[in-house]
XYZ file of C-alpha atoms in Angstrom:
508
model
C -40.568 -33.344 15.210
C -36.680 -33.380 15.041
C -34.582 -33.788 17.969
C -33.653 -30.218 17.702
C -37.416 -29.034 17.657
C -38.049 -31.322 20.699
C -35.121 -29.628 22.680
C -36.298 -26.336 21.515
C -39.709 -26.752 23.083
C -38.218 -28.302 26.573
C -36.446 -24.792 26.530
C -39.445 -22.687 25.936
C -40.993 -24.143 28.960
C -42.222 -21.872 31.387
C -40.808 -22.486 34.385
C -39.300 -20.681 37.570
C -35.862 -19.151 37.421
C -33.209 -20.879 39.304
C -31.242 -18.866 41.962
C -27.936 -17.357 40.926
C -24.697 -18.331 42.724
C -22.728 -15.531 43.381
C -24.452 -13.191 40.979
C -23.937 -15.715 38.313
C -25.945 -18.615 36.382
C -25.695 -21.893 37.998
C -23.499 -24.348 36.333
C -25.014 -27.927 36.001
C -23.137 -31.282 34.300
C -25.110 -34.012 33.098
C -23.449 -37.059 33.076
C -24.648 -40.045 31.378
C -22.964 -43.288 29.847
C -23.849 -43.141 26.429
C -23.580 -40.996 23.535
C -26.446 -38.731 24.627
C -27.663 -37.983 21.163
C -30.864 -39.820 21.346
C -31.540 -39.980 25.096
C -34.609 -37.933 25.311
C -34.708 -37.541 28.933
C -31.069 -36.471 29.612
C -31.808 -33.981 26.713
C -35.031 -32.646 27.654
C -33.846 -32.077 31.400
C -30.590 -30.246 30.554
C -33.022 -28.190 28.116
C -35.223 -27.503 30.862
C -32.524 -26.374 33.139
C -31.381 -24.069 30.619
C -34.683 -22.786 30.293
C -34.509 -22.148 33.743
C -31.198 -19.900 33.873
C -28.717 -22.540 34.086
C -25.504 -23.128 32.494
C -26.326 -26.710 31.600
C -24.019 -29.135 29.702
C -23.928 -32.893 29.167
C -20.466 -35.133 29.447
C -21.293 -38.399 27.633
C -19.431 -41.344 26.455
C -18.017 -41.033 22.566
C -19.357 -43.652 20.347
C -17.313 -43.596 17.232
C -19.053 -46.337 15.507
C -22.413 -44.319 15.925
C -20.744 -41.076 14.291
C -20.324 -39.452 17.943
C -16.517 -39.248 18.559
C -14.653 -37.887 21.396
C -14.399 -34.246 21.761
C -17.396 -31.322 22.397
C -20.152 -31.442 19.694
C -23.684 -30.604 19.849
C -27.269 -32.042 19.882
C -29.579 -29.317 18.846
C -28.305 -26.376 20.521
C -27.031 -28.498 23.605
C -23.205 -28.739 24.450
C -22.376 -31.994 24.599
C -18.457 -33.253 25.787
C -17.939 -36.782 24.536
C -15.230 -38.781 26.805
C -13.132 -41.263 24.460
C -14.410 -44.673 24.403
C -11.838 -47.711 25.273
C -12.052 -49.056 22.397
C -11.392 -53.103 21.783
C -11.007 -52.665 18.234
C -8.260 -50.455 17.949
C -6.190 -51.678 21.036
C -6.446 -55.464 19.882
C -7.803 -55.790 16.274
C -6.765 -59.567 16.173
C -8.582 -60.305 19.437
C -11.493 -58.170 18.059
C -11.651 -60.561 14.819
C -11.319 -63.470 16.965
C -14.300 -62.652 19.273
C -16.710 -62.128 16.131
C -15.688 -65.321 14.820
C -16.473 -67.023 18.091
C -19.675 -64.827 18.536
C -20.868 -66.065 14.951
C -20.058 -69.840 15.798
C -22.426 -69.558 18.491
C -25.115 -67.111 17.335
C -27.762 -69.765 16.572
C -27.864 -70.440 20.040
C -29.088 -66.787 21.112
C -32.037 -66.844 18.738
C -35.542 -67.407 20.395
C -37.198 -70.920 19.193
C -40.167 -70.905 17.224
C -42.753 -73.166 18.859
C -45.044 -75.641 16.886
C -47.696 -74.636 19.033
C -48.248 -71.220 20.682
C -50.618 -71.573 22.942
C -49.137 -72.611 26.276
C -47.414 -70.189 28.767
C -44.362 -72.144 29.016
C -43.565 -71.777 25.151
C -43.702 -68.058 25.491
C -41.518 -67.543 28.641
C -38.980 -70.240 27.080
C -38.573 -67.899 23.804
C -38.399 -64.863 26.011
C -35.541 -65.600 28.098
C -33.480 -67.003 25.099
C -31.641 -63.689 24.561
C -30.865 -61.841 27.836
C -30.511 -58.146 27.505
C -27.237 -56.480 28.340
C -26.003 -53.908 30.577
C -25.733 -51.418 27.446
C -28.895 -51.879 25.760
C -28.757 -48.520 24.068
C -25.504 -49.433 21.902
C -26.747 -53.167 21.265
C -29.863 -52.203 19.958
C -28.557 -49.505 17.992
C -26.300 -51.379 15.924
C -28.270 -54.331 15.482
C -29.765 -55.141 12.326
C -33.154 -55.377 10.926
C -35.259 -55.353 7.372
C -35.038 -51.935 6.423
C -38.673 -51.085 5.707
C -38.552 -47.217 6.788
C -36.313 -44.558 8.354
C -33.591 -45.726 10.684
C -30.302 -47.149 10.438
C -29.510 -49.181 6.888
C -28.938 -52.761 6.690
C -25.235 -52.056 6.252
C -25.157 -49.872 9.077
C -27.051 -52.106 11.339
C -25.136 -55.396 10.563
C -21.664 -54.094 10.611
C -19.434 -55.583 13.177
C -18.713 -52.691 15.714
C -17.463 -51.565 18.964
C -21.015 -52.076 20.245
C -21.208 -55.628 18.970
C -17.867 -56.795 20.392
C -18.871 -55.475 23.655
C -21.933 -57.779 23.963
C -22.105 -61.008 25.795
C -21.599 -63.835 23.545
C -24.079 -66.668 23.075
C -24.308 -68.977 25.830
C -21.909 -71.625 25.257
C -19.752 -74.059 27.692
C -16.312 -75.150 27.803
C -12.875 -73.469 28.813
C -13.032 -71.155 25.697
C -16.466 -69.778 26.584
C -15.185 -69.394 30.370
C -12.239 -67.161 29.001
C -14.316 -65.545 26.801
C -16.895 -64.654 29.536
C -13.991 -63.586 31.948
C -12.407 -61.280 29.272
C -15.424 -59.565 28.345
C -16.399 -58.778 31.887
C -13.207 -57.562 32.458
C -13.274 -55.509 29.381
C -16.655 -54.167 30.067
C -15.364 -53.083 33.813
C -12.261 -51.432 32.387
C -14.351 -49.476 29.758
C -16.812 -48.163 32.446
C -13.700 -47.341 34.696
C -12.175 -45.585 31.787
C -15.076 -43.503 31.304
C -15.241 -42.589 34.711
C -11.907 -41.015 34.642
C -12.375 -39.093 31.695
C -15.735 -37.903 32.809
C -14.474 -36.775 36.141
C -11.575 -34.834 34.460
C -13.910 -33.335 31.912
C -16.587 -32.528 34.435
C -14.465 -30.680 37.015
C -13.007 -28.435 34.421
C -16.529 -27.196 33.657
C -16.382 -26.298 37.533
C -20.511 -27.357 38.136
C -22.311 -26.266 40.871
C -24.332 -29.165 40.733
C -23.544 -32.521 38.711
C -26.723 -34.673 37.402
C -26.145 -38.381 37.871
C -27.882 -40.300 35.097
C -28.413 -43.850 36.676
C -25.950 -45.294 39.129
C -23.111 -46.166 36.747
C -22.632 -42.234 36.704
C -22.585 -41.718 40.390
C -19.154 -42.619 41.131
C -17.941 -39.907 38.867
C -20.469 -37.515 39.987
C -19.362 -37.966 43.678
C -15.536 -37.816 42.488
C -16.353 -34.482 40.484
C -17.640 -32.606 43.267
C -14.832 -33.825 46.017
C -13.401 -30.730 47.231
C -15.394 -28.089 45.336
C -18.721 -27.617 47.263
C -20.587 -29.015 44.286
C -23.902 -31.189 44.734
C -24.750 -34.297 43.835
C -28.600 -35.184 42.066
C -29.126 -38.785 41.391
C -31.356 -39.367 38.511
C -32.692 -42.938 38.513
C -34.256 -43.752 35.142
C -34.920 -47.580 36.174
C -34.567 -49.568 39.138
C -31.015 -49.717 38.577
C -30.100 -53.298 41.047
C -33.083 -54.934 39.707
C -32.830 -54.108 35.813
C -32.794 -56.700 32.789
C -29.434 -57.627 32.629
C -27.292 -60.907 31.920
C -27.130 -62.171 35.495
C -24.971 -65.556 34.845
C -22.081 -65.495 37.223
C -22.514 -62.193 38.448
C -21.619 -62.860 42.011
C -19.691 -59.893 42.587
C -21.348 -56.939 40.660
C -24.309 -56.955 42.291
C -22.808 -56.078 45.658
C -20.711 -53.434 44.071
C -23.802 -52.106 42.430
C -25.258 -51.833 45.732
C -22.846 -50.459 47.607
C -22.456 -47.708 45.091
C -25.888 -46.771 44.740
C -26.502 -47.079 48.758
C -23.486 -44.582 49.376
C -24.442 -42.330 46.324
C -27.795 -41.758 46.907
C -27.192 -40.855 50.679
C -24.402 -38.209 49.776
C -26.799 -36.902 47.062
C -28.680 -33.550 47.694
C -31.552 -34.637 45.394
C -32.749 -37.758 43.965
C -35.229 -38.028 40.902
C -36.999 -41.219 39.429
C -39.362 -42.149 36.730
C -42.320 -43.942 38.547
C -43.994 -43.887 41.860
C -42.974 -47.662 42.038
C -39.433 -47.166 42.002
C -39.581 -44.121 44.357
C -41.257 -45.646 47.200
C -38.781 -48.516 46.803
C -35.821 -46.192 46.955
C -37.072 -44.535 49.722
C -37.770 -47.484 51.613
C -34.586 -49.297 50.634
C -32.274 -46.582 51.478
C -34.161 -44.937 54.695
C -34.196 -41.503 52.715
C -36.072 -38.813 54.685
C -37.965 -37.739 51.831
C -39.568 -39.061 48.830
C -37.480 -39.151 45.560
C -39.055 -36.437 43.186
C -40.722 -37.974 40.256
C -40.270 -36.824 36.902
C -41.806 -39.136 34.469
C -40.231 -39.500 30.830
C -43.298 -38.029 29.015
C -42.987 -36.257 25.621
C -43.219 -32.485 25.361
C -46.677 -30.812 24.387
C -47.508 -30.958 20.733
C -50.529 -30.683 18.630
C -52.315 -33.936 18.443
C -51.441 -35.887 15.248
C -53.868 -36.157 12.576
C -54.530 -40.089 12.045
C -54.692 -39.413 8.418
C -51.088 -38.176 8.533
C -49.741 -41.103 10.653
C -47.044 -43.256 8.722
C -47.417 -47.050 9.647
C -49.677 -48.226 7.349
C -47.470 -46.910 4.878
C -44.367 -48.316 6.110
C -45.859 -51.594 6.669
C -47.606 -51.529 2.980
C -51.384 -52.057 4.748
C -54.470 -50.257 3.699
C -57.357 -48.731 5.291
C -58.856 -51.805 5.402
C -56.485 -53.395 7.574
C -56.614 -53.310 11.426
C -53.107 -52.037 12.937
C -51.645 -53.143 16.466
C -48.720 -51.034 17.206
C -45.627 -51.637 19.179
C -42.793 -49.042 19.291
C -39.668 -49.715 21.362
C -36.737 -51.983 21.154
C -37.523 -55.172 19.420
C -35.916 -57.621 22.037
C -36.889 -59.862 25.017
C -39.112 -58.747 27.886
C -41.203 -56.678 25.875
C -44.103 -59.111 25.411
C -43.356 -59.495 21.679
C -43.675 -63.637 21.674
C -47.019 -63.037 23.382
C -48.121 -60.278 21.063
C -47.289 -62.582 18.197
C -49.071 -65.534 19.815
C -51.878 -63.662 20.596
C -52.305 -62.089 16.927
C -52.795 -65.753 16.020
C -56.234 -65.483 17.984
C -57.184 -62.599 16.211
C -59.108 -61.777 12.952
C -57.126 -62.019 9.549
C -57.410 -58.560 8.855
C -55.742 -57.461 12.208
C -51.852 -56.680 11.875
C -49.084 -56.224 14.008
C -46.616 -53.358 13.292
C -43.153 -52.799 15.209
C -41.889 -49.358 15.474
C -38.305 -49.707 16.347
C -35.091 -51.878 15.676
C -33.174 -54.706 17.557
C -30.775 -57.551 17.080
C -31.132 -59.385 13.899
C -30.649 -62.527 15.397
C -33.711 -62.007 17.743
C -35.996 -60.598 15.080
C -35.049 -63.341 12.862
C -36.486 -65.705 15.780
C -39.636 -63.653 16.520
C -40.391 -63.981 12.735
C -39.957 -67.670 12.341
C -42.333 -67.888 15.640
C -44.771 -65.583 13.967
C -44.357 -68.059 10.517
C -45.097 -71.395 12.660
C -48.104 -69.593 14.382
C -49.274 -69.238 10.948
C -49.134 -65.188 11.179
C -46.054 -64.763 9.371
C -47.609 -62.400 6.776
C -48.810 -60.336 9.224
C -46.001 -59.437 11.316
C -44.357 -56.328 9.717
C -41.268 -54.410 10.563
C -41.760 -50.616 9.937
C -38.281 -49.258 10.774
C -37.107 -46.777 13.333
C -38.259 -43.063 13.498
C -36.724 -40.211 15.926
C -38.393 -40.366 19.299
C -39.862 -36.688 18.960
C -41.603 -38.115 15.574
C -43.071 -41.295 17.468
C -46.885 -39.869 18.086
C -46.984 -38.848 14.397
C -45.720 -41.776 12.907
C -48.152 -43.759 15.416
C -51.209 -41.978 14.670
C -52.851 -44.221 12.294
C -52.758 -47.263 14.299
C -56.072 -48.681 15.671
C -54.566 -49.756 19.079
C -51.119 -49.818 20.777
C -50.047 -52.594 22.981
C -47.849 -51.630 25.904
C -46.766 -54.837 27.215
C -43.496 -54.891 29.477
C -43.312 -58.418 30.932
C -42.227 -58.317 34.652
C -39.129 -60.247 34.106
C -37.347 -57.869 36.802
C -38.382 -55.404 39.426
C -37.387 -52.669 37.451
C -39.776 -53.672 34.581
C -42.569 -54.266 37.053
C -42.231 -51.080 38.343
C -41.969 -49.220 34.843
C -43.595 -46.441 33.319
C -42.572 -46.763 29.742
C -42.107 -44.037 27.421
C -44.240 -46.212 24.793
C -47.433 -45.655 26.976
C -46.991 -41.586 26.957
C -45.952 -41.944 23.356
C -49.196 -43.724 22.363
C -51.412 -41.386 24.409
C -49.760 -38.668 22.374
C -50.469 -40.464 19.075
C -54.302 -40.390 20.574
C -54.319 -44.235 20.285
C -56.518 -46.435 22.651
C -54.144 -48.491 24.903
C -54.057 -52.331 25.619
C -51.649 -52.301 28.811
C -50.061 -55.131 30.945
C -51.269 -55.041 34.420
C -48.289 -53.530 36.224
C -48.812 -51.040 38.706
C -47.888 -47.896 37.690
C -48.672 -48.291 34.017
C -52.423 -49.658 34.662
C -52.692 -46.842 37.347
C -52.318 -44.317 34.345
C -54.481 -46.457 31.727
C -57.091 -46.610 34.295
C -56.943 -42.891 35.673
C -57.152 -41.799 32.331
C -59.838 -44.249 30.853
C -57.354 -44.449 27.813
C -57.970 -48.277 27.187
C -57.634 -51.850 28.907
C -55.603 -53.447 31.072
C -54.952 -56.909 30.696
C -53.637 -59.901 32.938
C -50.605 -60.954 31.211
C -51.228 -64.780 31.917
C -51.745 -65.992 28.580
C -51.996 -65.052 24.798
C -55.675 -65.216 25.258
C -55.867 -62.588 27.822
C -54.162 -60.322 25.488
C -56.179 -60.863 22.882
C -59.349 -60.715 24.369
C -58.011 -56.900 25.208
C -57.286 -56.074 21.901
C -60.840 -57.468 20.685
C -62.653 -55.150 23.375
C -60.622 -52.200 22.107
C -61.486 -53.011 18.479
C -65.023 -53.219 19.122
C -65.585 -49.696 20.504
C -62.275 -47.996 19.913
C -63.361 -44.085 19.564
C -64.238 -43.595 23.572
C -60.786 -44.630 24.192
C -59.126 -42.572 21.509
C -60.929 -39.503 22.775
C -59.629 -40.194 26.254
C -56.306 -40.488 24.841
C -56.289 -37.309 22.955
C -57.726 -35.453 26.310
C -54.885 -37.116 28.597
C -52.191 -36.202 26.215
C -52.829 -32.295 27.062
C -52.302 -33.113 30.593
C -49.639 -35.589 30.474
C -46.606 -33.660 29.094
C -43.113 -33.116 30.025
C -44.405 -29.458 30.620
C -46.194 -30.637 33.502
C -42.942 -32.595 35.228
C -40.617 -30.101 34.121
C -41.759 -27.794 37.362
C -41.025 -30.683 39.744
C -37.538 -30.750 37.909
C -36.868 -27.258 38.501
C -38.275 -26.789 42.015
C -35.921 -29.657 43.050
C -32.907 -28.082 41.741
C -33.958 -24.701 43.462
C -34.393 -26.206 46.518
C -30.619 -28.045 46.343
C -29.104 -24.832 44.849
C -30.568 -22.795 48.097
C -28.688 -25.167 50.240
C -32.194 -27.673 51.047
C -32.300 -31.405 50.657
C -34.507 -32.166 47.675
C-alpha cells in the first residue's frame, strides 16, 4: 500500500460531519516542522478531517535535499505548503565544508563500541548511550547511510553530505574549536526554527484557518501567532512527551526552560489537546492542571486486509529461507531502541534464529551495531533489509516469526511511549515480544498478542523470544484478531469529536 492509498483509506473513514462555519466548510491548517511527506500521523489526521468536511491543509518545512522544495505541493491528494528552510549550505558554503571536515575527523568517537563480552548490563548501556539522538530525528535518519539490501534510499542518497547532516550535532570532542562549533550549531538550529516560525505564520495566516493544528510543541508558537486577532483556535497534538524526549542534553541550560514555558502557555491557550498514549495524557493533565484529560488518538495504521505470511518480504530481503527463524525489528536504527540488547540476546538463541532490521539510520551507528554483532559471534545473523513506506510495513513484516518491540526507557517520553512498531507488527499478524513499559505492556497483555519481558538483561529478552517461538500460533491468532480493532478508523472518531466540540465553541 502506497502513501496515497493510506491517505485515501483515512479519507474514507466514516466519521461525523464537522459543523459549518457561517455556511462554509471549516478551514484547518496543520503545522509540522518537517516536510510532511512521510509523517503518517499528520497525513492521516489531515485526511480524516477532510473526510469530516473540513478544508484541511498542511504547512510544513521544505527539505530540498530530500526532494521537497519550498512552495505548494501534494502528498497524495493533500495540499502541502512548504516554507523555505534556512540553508547553511547555501548561505555559508565554506563554513559548511569546514563543518563536514570537522565532523569527519571526530566521527569515530560517535560509533557505539562493540564489547568483547556482551553479557553484562553495563556493556549494553555503554554502547547504547554513545550516539545521542538529535532534536530533528526525521531528517537525520533520512540522510543516514546503510547497506542497501532493499527499498529505501540508495547508498549515494543516504551518505551524501546535506543540510540535515550539517545540522546534526558533532561527535563529542573537547577544546575551544569544539566549543565554538557547539555554540554555532545551537545558534544555527535556533535561527533555523525561528525562520520556519516566521514563514509558517505568514503561510498559515494567508489560508485564514478556523483551527490551527500544532503538531508537537515546536509548532505551538506559530500556531498561536497565526490565530492572533482572527478568532481562530489552536489544537495541540503532542506526538511525544516533548519536554522529556530523547535529545542531546549536554549544555542545554536554557532550552529546557524555554520549552517548558512555551508548552505551559501554549497548552493552556489551546482549545483542545491530543496525545498518543494514556500515560502522556495523564502527565499533561497533571502537570498543567488541565480541566479535562487530553484526547487520546493513538498512531495506529489504517484498516486493511490481514497480510498473507506467504507474501511477506523479510526473508527475501535478508536472503533467508523457510527453515530460518526470523526475529523482526522495524523503525529507526538508532540508540534507545533496544538494538544492542537484542543483538546480545541473539547470541543466546539457536543458530537458526536471525534478526532482520527493517528501517534505516546513521551509518556510523549501524557500523557500530554490526561490529557489536560480530564480536558477539552473530555477525552473520544480523541483516539489514532496507526501508519500505510506512503503509507497506505490515505486509513486509508478515513472514517473520516474532517481532521485538523494545524502546529502552532512557527518557520519560520513551517510557510512556506507545510505538508505531507495536501496531504495525500486530497488523502484520505477528507474535510480539515487548519491553515492560506501561502503555505498551497494557496493549500486549490486554489482547494476548505476545510476551512482556523485564528489560534488565539480554537473558530476559532471549527467554521471552524462546517462549513465543515455542508456541507462536496462539499469539499469531491473537494479533490477527486485535488488528481488526486496533485501527486508525477507531481513533478517528475521537479526533473528529474533539474538532466538533472546538468548532462549536466548547473546550476539547
